[in-house]
mmCIF file of C-alpha atoms in Angstrom:
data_model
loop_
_atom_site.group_PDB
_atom_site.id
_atom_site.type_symbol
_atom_site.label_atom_id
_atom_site.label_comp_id
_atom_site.label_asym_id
_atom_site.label_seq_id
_atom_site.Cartn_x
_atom_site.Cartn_y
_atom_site.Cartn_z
ATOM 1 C CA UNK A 1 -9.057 -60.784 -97.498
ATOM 2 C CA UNK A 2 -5.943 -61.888 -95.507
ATOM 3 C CA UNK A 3 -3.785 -62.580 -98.403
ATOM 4 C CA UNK A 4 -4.845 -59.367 -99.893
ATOM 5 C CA UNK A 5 -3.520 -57.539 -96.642
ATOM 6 C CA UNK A 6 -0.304 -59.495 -96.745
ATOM 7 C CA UNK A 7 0.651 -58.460 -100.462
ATOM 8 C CA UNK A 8 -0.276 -54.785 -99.664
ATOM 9 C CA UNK A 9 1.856 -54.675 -96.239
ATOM 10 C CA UNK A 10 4.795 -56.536 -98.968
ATOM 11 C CA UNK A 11 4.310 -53.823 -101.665
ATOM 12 C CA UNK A 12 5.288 -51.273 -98.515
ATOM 13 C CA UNK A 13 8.050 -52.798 -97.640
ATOM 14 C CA UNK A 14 9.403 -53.551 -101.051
ATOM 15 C CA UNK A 15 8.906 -49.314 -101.422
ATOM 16 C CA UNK A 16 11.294 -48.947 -97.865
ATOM 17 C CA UNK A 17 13.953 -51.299 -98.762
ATOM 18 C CA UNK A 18 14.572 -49.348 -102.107
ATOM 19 C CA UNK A 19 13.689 -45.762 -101.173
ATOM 20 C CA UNK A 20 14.853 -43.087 -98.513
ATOM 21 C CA UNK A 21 12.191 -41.981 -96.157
ATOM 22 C CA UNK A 22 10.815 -38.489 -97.317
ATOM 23 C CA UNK A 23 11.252 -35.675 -95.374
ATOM 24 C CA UNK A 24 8.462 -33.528 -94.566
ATOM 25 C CA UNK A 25 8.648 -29.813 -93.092
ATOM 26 C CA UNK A 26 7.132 -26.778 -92.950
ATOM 27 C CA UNK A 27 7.573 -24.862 -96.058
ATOM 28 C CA UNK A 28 6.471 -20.881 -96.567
ATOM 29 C CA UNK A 29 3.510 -20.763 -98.925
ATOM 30 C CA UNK A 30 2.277 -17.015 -99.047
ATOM 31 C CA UNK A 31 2.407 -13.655 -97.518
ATOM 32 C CA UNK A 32 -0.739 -11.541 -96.448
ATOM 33 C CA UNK A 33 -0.533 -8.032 -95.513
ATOM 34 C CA UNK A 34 -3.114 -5.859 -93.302
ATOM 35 C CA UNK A 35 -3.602 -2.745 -91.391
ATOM 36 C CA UNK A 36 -5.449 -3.092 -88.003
ATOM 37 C CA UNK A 37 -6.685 -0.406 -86.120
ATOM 38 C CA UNK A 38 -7.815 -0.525 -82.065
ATOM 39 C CA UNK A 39 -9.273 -3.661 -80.987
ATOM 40 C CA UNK A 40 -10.090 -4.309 -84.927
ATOM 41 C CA UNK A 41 -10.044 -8.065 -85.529
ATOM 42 C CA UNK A 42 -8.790 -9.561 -88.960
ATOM 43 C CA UNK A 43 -10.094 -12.586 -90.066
ATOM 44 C CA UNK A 44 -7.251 -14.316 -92.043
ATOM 45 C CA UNK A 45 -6.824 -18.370 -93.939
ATOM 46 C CA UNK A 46 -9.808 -20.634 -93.295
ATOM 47 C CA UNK A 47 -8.417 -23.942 -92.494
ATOM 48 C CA UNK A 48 -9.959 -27.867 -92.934
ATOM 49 C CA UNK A 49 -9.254 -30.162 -91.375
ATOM 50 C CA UNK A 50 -9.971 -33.628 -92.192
ATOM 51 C CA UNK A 51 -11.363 -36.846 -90.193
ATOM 52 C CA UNK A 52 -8.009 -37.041 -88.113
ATOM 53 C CA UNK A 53 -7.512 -33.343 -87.428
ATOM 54 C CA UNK A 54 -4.592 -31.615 -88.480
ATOM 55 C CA UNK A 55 -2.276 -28.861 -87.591
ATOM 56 C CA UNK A 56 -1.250 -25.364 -88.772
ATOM 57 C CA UNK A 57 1.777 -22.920 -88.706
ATOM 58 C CA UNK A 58 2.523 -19.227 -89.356
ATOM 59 C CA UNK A 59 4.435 -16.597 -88.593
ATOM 60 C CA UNK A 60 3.407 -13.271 -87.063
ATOM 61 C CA UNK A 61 4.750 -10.063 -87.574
ATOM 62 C CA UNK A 62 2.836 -6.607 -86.129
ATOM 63 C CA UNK A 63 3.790 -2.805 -85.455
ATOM 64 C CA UNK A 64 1.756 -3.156 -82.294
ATOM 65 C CA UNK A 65 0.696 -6.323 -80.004
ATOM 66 C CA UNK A 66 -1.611 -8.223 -81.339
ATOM 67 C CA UNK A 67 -3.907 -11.156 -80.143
ATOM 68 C CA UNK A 68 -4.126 -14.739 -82.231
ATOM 69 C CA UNK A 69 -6.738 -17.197 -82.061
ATOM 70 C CA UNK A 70 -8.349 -20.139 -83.838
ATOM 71 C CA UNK A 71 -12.458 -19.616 -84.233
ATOM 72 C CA UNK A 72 -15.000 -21.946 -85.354
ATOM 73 C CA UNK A 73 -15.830 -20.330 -89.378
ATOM 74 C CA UNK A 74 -19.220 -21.144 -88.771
ATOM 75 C CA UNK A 75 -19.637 -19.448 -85.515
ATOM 76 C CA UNK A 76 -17.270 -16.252 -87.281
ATOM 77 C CA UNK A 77 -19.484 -16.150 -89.714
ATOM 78 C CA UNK A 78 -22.506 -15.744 -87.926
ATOM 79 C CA UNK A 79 -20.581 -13.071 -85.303
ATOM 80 C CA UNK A 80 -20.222 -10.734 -87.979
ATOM 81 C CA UNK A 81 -23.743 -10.174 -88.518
ATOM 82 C CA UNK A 82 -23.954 -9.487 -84.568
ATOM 83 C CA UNK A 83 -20.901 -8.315 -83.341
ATOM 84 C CA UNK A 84 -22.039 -7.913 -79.941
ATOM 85 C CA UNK A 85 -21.646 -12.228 -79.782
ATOM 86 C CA UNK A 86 -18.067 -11.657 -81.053
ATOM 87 C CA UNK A 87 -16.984 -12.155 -77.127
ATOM 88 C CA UNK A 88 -19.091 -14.706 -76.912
ATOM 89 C CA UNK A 89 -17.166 -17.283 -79.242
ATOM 90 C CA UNK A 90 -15.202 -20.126 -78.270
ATOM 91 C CA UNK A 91 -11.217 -19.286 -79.026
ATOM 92 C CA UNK A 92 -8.685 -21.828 -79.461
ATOM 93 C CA UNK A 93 -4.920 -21.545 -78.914
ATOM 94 C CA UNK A 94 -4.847 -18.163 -77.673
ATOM 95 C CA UNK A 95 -1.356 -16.251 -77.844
ATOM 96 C CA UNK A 96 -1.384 -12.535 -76.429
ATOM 97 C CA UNK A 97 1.081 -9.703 -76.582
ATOM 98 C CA UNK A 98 2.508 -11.019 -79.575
ATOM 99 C CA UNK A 99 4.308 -8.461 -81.929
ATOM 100 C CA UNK A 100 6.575 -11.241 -83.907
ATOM 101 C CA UNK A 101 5.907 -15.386 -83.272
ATOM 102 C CA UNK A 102 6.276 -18.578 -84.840
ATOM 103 C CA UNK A 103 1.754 -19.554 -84.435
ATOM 104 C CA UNK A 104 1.026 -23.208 -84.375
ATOM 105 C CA UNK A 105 -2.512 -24.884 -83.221
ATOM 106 C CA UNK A 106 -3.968 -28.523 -83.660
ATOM 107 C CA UNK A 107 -6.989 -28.346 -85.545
ATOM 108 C CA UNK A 108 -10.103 -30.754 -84.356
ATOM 109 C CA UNK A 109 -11.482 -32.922 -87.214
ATOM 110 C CA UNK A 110 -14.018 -32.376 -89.555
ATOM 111 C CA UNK A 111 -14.740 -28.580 -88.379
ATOM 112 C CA UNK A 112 -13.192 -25.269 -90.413
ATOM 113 C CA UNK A 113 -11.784 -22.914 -88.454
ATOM 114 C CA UNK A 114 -10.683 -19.345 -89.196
ATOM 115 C CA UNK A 115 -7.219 -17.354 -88.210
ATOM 116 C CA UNK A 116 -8.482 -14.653 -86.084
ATOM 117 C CA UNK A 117 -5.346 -11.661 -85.275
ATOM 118 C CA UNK A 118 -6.725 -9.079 -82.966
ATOM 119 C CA UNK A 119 -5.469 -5.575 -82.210
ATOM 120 C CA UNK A 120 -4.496 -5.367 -78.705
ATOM 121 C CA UNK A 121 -5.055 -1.738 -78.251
ATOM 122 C CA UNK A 122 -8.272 -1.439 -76.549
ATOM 123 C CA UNK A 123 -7.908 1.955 -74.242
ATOM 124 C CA UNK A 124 -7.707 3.606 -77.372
ATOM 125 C CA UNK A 125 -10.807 2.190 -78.891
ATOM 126 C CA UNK A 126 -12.783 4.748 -76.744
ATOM 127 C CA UNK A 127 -10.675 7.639 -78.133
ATOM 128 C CA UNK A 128 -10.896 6.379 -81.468
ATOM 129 C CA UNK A 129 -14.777 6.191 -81.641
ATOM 130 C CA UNK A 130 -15.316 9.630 -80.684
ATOM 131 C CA UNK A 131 -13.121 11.227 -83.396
ATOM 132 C CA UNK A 132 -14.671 8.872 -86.032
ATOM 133 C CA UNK A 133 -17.986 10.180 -84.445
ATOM 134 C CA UNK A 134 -16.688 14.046 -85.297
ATOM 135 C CA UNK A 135 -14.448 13.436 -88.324
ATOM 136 C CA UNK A 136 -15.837 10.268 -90.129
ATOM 137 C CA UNK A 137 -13.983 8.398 -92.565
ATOM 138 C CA UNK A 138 -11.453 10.880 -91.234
ATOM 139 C CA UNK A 139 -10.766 10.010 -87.961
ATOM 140 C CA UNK A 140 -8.065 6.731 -89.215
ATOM 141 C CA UNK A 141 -6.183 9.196 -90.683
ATOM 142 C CA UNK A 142 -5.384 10.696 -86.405
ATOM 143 C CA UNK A 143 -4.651 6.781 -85.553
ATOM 144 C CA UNK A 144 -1.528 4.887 -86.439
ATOM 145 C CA UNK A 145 -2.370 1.528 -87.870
ATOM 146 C CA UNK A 146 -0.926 -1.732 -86.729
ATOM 147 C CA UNK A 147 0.594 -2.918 -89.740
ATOM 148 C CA UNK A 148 0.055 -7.137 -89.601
ATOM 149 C CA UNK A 149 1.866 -9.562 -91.580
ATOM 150 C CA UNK A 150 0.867 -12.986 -91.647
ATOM 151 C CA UNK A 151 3.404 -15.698 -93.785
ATOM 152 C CA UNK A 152 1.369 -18.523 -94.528
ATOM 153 C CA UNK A 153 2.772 -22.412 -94.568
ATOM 154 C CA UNK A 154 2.141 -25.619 -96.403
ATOM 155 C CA UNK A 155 3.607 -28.565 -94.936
ATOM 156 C CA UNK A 156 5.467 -30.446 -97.436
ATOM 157 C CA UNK A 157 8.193 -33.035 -98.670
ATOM 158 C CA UNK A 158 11.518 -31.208 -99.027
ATOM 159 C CA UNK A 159 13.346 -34.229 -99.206
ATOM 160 C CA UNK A 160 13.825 -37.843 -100.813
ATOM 161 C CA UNK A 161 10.302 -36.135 -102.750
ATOM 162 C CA UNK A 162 10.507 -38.577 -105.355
ATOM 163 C CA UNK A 163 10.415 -42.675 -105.398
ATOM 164 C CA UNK A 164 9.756 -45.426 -106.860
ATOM 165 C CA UNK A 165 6.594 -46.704 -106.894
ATOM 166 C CA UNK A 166 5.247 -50.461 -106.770
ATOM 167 C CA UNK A 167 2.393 -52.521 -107.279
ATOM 168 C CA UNK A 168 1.189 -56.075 -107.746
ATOM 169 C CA UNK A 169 1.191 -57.195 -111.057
ATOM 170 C CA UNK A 170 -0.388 -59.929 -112.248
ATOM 171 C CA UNK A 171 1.994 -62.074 -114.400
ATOM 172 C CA UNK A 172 -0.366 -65.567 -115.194
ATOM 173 C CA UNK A 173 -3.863 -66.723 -114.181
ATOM 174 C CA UNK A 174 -4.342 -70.067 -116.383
ATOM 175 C CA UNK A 175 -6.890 -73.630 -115.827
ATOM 176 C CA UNK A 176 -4.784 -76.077 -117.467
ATOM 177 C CA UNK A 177 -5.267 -80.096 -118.046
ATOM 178 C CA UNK A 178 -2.887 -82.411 -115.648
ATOM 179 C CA UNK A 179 -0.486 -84.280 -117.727
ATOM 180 C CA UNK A 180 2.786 -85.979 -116.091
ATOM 181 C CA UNK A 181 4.611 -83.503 -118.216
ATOM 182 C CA UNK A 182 5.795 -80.826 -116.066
ATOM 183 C CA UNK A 183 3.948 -77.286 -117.196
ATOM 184 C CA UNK A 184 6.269 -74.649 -117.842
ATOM 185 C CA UNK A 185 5.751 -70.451 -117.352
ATOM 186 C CA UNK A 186 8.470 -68.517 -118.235
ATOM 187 C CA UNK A 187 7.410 -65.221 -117.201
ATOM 188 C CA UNK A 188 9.616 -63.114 -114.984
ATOM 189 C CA UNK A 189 13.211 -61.190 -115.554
ATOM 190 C CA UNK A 190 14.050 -59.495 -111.714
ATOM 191 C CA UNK A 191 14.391 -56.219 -111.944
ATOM 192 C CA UNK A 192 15.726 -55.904 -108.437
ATOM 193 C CA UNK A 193 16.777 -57.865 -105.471
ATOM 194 C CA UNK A 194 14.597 -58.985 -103.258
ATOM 195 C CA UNK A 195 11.343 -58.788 -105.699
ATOM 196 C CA UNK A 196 8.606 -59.922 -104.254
ATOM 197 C CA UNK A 197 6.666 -62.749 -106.434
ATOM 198 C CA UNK A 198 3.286 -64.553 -104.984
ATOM 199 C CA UNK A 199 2.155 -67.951 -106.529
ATOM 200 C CA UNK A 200 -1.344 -69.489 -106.039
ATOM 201 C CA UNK A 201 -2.708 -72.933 -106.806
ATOM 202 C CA UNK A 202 -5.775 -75.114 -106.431
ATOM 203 C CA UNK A 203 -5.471 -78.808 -108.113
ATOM 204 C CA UNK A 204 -7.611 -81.963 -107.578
ATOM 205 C CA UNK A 205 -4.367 -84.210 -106.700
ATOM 206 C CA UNK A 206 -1.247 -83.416 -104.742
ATOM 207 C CA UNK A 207 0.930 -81.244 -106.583
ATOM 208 C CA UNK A 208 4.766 -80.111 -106.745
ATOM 209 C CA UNK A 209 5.417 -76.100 -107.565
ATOM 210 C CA UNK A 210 8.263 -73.954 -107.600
ATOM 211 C CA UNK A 211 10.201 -70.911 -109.275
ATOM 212 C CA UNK A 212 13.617 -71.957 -111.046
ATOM 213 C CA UNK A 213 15.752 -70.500 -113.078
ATOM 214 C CA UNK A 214 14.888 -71.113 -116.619
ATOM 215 C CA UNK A 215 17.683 -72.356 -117.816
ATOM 216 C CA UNK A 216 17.155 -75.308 -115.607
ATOM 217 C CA UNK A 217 13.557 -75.725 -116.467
ATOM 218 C CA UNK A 218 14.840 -76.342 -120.221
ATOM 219 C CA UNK A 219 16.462 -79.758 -119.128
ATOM 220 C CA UNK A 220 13.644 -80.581 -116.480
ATOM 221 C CA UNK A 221 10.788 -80.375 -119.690
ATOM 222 C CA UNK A 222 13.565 -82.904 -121.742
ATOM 223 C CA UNK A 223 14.186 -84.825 -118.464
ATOM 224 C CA UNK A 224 11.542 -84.555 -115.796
ATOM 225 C CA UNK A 225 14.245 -86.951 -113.637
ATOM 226 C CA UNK A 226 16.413 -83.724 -112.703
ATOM 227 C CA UNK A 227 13.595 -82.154 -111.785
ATOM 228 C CA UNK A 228 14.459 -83.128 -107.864
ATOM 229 C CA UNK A 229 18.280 -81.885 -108.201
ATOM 230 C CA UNK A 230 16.565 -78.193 -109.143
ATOM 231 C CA UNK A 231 14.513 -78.054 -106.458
ATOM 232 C CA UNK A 232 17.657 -78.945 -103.910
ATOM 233 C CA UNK A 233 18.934 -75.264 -105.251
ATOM 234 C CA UNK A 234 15.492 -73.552 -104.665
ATOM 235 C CA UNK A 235 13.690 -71.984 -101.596
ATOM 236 C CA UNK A 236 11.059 -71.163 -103.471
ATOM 237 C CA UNK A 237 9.127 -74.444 -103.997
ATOM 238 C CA UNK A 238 5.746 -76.082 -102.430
ATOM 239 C CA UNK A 239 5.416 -80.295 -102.486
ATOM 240 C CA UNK A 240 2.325 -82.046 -101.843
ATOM 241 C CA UNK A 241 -0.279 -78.947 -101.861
ATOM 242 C CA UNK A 242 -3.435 -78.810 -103.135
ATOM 243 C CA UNK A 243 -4.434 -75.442 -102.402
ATOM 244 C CA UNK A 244 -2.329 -72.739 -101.365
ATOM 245 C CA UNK A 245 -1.115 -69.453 -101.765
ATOM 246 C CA UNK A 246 2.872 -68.631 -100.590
ATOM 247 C CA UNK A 247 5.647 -65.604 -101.413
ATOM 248 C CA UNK A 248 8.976 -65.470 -102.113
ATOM 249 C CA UNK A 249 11.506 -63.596 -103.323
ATOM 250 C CA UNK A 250 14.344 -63.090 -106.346
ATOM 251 C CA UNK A 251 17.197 -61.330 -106.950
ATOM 252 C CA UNK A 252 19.097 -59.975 -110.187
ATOM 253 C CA UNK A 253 21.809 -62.729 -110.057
ATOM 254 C CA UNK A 254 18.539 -65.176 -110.228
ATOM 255 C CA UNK A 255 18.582 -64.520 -114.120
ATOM 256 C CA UNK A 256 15.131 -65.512 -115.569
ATOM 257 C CA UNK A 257 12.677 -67.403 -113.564
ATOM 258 C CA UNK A 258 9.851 -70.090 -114.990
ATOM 259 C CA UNK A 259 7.499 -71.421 -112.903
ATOM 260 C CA UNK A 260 7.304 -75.335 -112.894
ATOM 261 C CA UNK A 261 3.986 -77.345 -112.327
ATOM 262 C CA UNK A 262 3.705 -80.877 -111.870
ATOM 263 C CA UNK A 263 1.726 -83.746 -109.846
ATOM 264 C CA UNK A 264 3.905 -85.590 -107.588
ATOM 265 C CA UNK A 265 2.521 -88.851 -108.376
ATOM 266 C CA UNK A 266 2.369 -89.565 -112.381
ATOM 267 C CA UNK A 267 0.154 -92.813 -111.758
ATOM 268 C CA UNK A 268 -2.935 -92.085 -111.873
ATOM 269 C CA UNK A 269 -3.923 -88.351 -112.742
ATOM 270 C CA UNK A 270 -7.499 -87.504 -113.254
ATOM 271 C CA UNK A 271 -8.723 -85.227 -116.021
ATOM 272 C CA UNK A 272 -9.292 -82.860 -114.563
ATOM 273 C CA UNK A 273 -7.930 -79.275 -114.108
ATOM 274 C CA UNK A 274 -5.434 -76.808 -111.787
ATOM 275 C CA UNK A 275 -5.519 -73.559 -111.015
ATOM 276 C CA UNK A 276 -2.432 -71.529 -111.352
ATOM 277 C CA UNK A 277 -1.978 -67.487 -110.801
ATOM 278 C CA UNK A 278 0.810 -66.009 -110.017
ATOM 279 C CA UNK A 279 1.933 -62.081 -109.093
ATOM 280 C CA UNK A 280 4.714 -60.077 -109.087
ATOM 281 C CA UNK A 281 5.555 -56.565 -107.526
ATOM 282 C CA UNK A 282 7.179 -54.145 -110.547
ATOM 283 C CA UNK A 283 8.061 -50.868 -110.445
ATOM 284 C CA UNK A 284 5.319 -48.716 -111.951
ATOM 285 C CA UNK A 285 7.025 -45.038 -111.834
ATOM 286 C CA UNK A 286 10.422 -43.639 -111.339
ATOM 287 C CA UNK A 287 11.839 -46.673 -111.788
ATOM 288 C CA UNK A 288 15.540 -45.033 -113.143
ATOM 289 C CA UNK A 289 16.218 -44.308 -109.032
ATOM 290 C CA UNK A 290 16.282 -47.823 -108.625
ATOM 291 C CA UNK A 291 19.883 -47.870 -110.359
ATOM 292 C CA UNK A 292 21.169 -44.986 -108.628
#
């Protein structure tokens, strides 16, 4: 479990050394229009959050001061079939007298909530109800409606959008027989500096491992005896393991890379079998910004 950790937090910082941080904002999403009349509340986006909350953000524009609030749907809901609870609900981040505004509110987690906007003018509400009581239908045509806009926004990358994106590939998972010839992978090509490469192994005797250059490992498979001169020009080597798992990295001017496997002691070597994987990180998708 720990190694898988480790190669995950390397993947993410394989992504930040080649990419620009994106840039999130606040980005308008949609427009909704409506016409309040005195104390009339309108019930505008229904918002859900998710286990770690979230936030929100409009802008307000009305003929007429207006009241904004965040409601519990649920509790909304179930006001509208008894208005006479509508007083009765809990608000959250009230704003009052507000004819134009920039509305934010945290959300809580794992509750939807409801944009509530709220016509401010209650002395005429009194008024209002006796006409409609005389004229009907009528009556809104004697009261000037508070025209309400509401611009809606999505919070969203407006910058450094697009990257490349990484993963762990796996390049070699093989049980061979020990020899005292060296075993030879050729298997990787860098496609970037500082690529991220992670080699496991699990033999019965002590073993030497490393990542060369492959023209190097052409002359240690004809003469095993230089085999210790290419390891002096290597960081990426392991003597005397058994089992283990290690990183490293490799750049462009590394050319190809082979890995070479091979006991350290050729005296006596059982028959018996090692274990060799080995991983790489490669780009996956927009790879072309990586030679920008």
């Amino acid at each position: 479990m720990r190694n898988v950790i480790v190669l995950g937090l390397l993947v993410l910082f394989s992504a930040s050394c080649w990419a620009q941080d994106k840039v999130f904002d606040w980005v308008r999403a949609s427009d909704e229009f409506a016409q309040l009349y005195p104390a009339d509340y309108h019930a505008g986006r229904v918002y859900r959050a998710g286990n770690d909350g979230g936030n929100m953000h409009v802008n307000i524009e009305a003929k007429q001061p207006v009241t904004i609030a965040m409601a519990f749907s649920k509790e909304w809901n179930e006001a509208q079939e008894h208005p006479g609870t509508i007083s009765e609900l809990e608000f959250r981040c009230i704003r009052e007298h507000v004819v134009n505004t920039t509305y934010e509110c945290h959300l809580p987690p794992n509750h939807p909530m409801v944009l509530l906007v709220r016509d401010e003018r209650t002395q005429d509400r009194a008024i209002y109800k006796g006409i409609d009581a005389m004229l009907g239908q009528g009556a809104r045509q004697l009261v000037s409606p508070n025209d309400l806009r509401i611009t809606y926004h999505s919070w969203l990358c407006v910058q450094n959008c697009l990257q490349p994106e990484f993963q762990w590939v796996l390049l070699l998972k093989e049980k061979y027989e020990l020899t005292s010839v060296p075993k030879i992978y050729s298997l990787l090509t860098p496609e970037r500096d500082g690529q991220q490469v992670s080699v496991r192994i699990k033999a019965p005797v002590p073993m030497t491992i490393a990542l060369l250059p492959s023209q190097s490992t052409d002359q240690i498979y004809d003469k095993p005896d230089t085999l210790g001169s290419a390891l002096a020009n290597t960081s990426c080597k392991q003597r005397g393991v058994q089992s283990l798992s290690f990183e490293c990295t490799v750049n462009l001017a590394d050319g190809r890379q082979s890995l070479v496997v091979v006991p350290d002691s050729t005296a006596k070597i059982p028959h018996k079998k090692a274990e060799i994987e080995m991983q790489a990180v490669e780009c996956r998708a927009n790879c072309d910004l990586l030679k920008k």
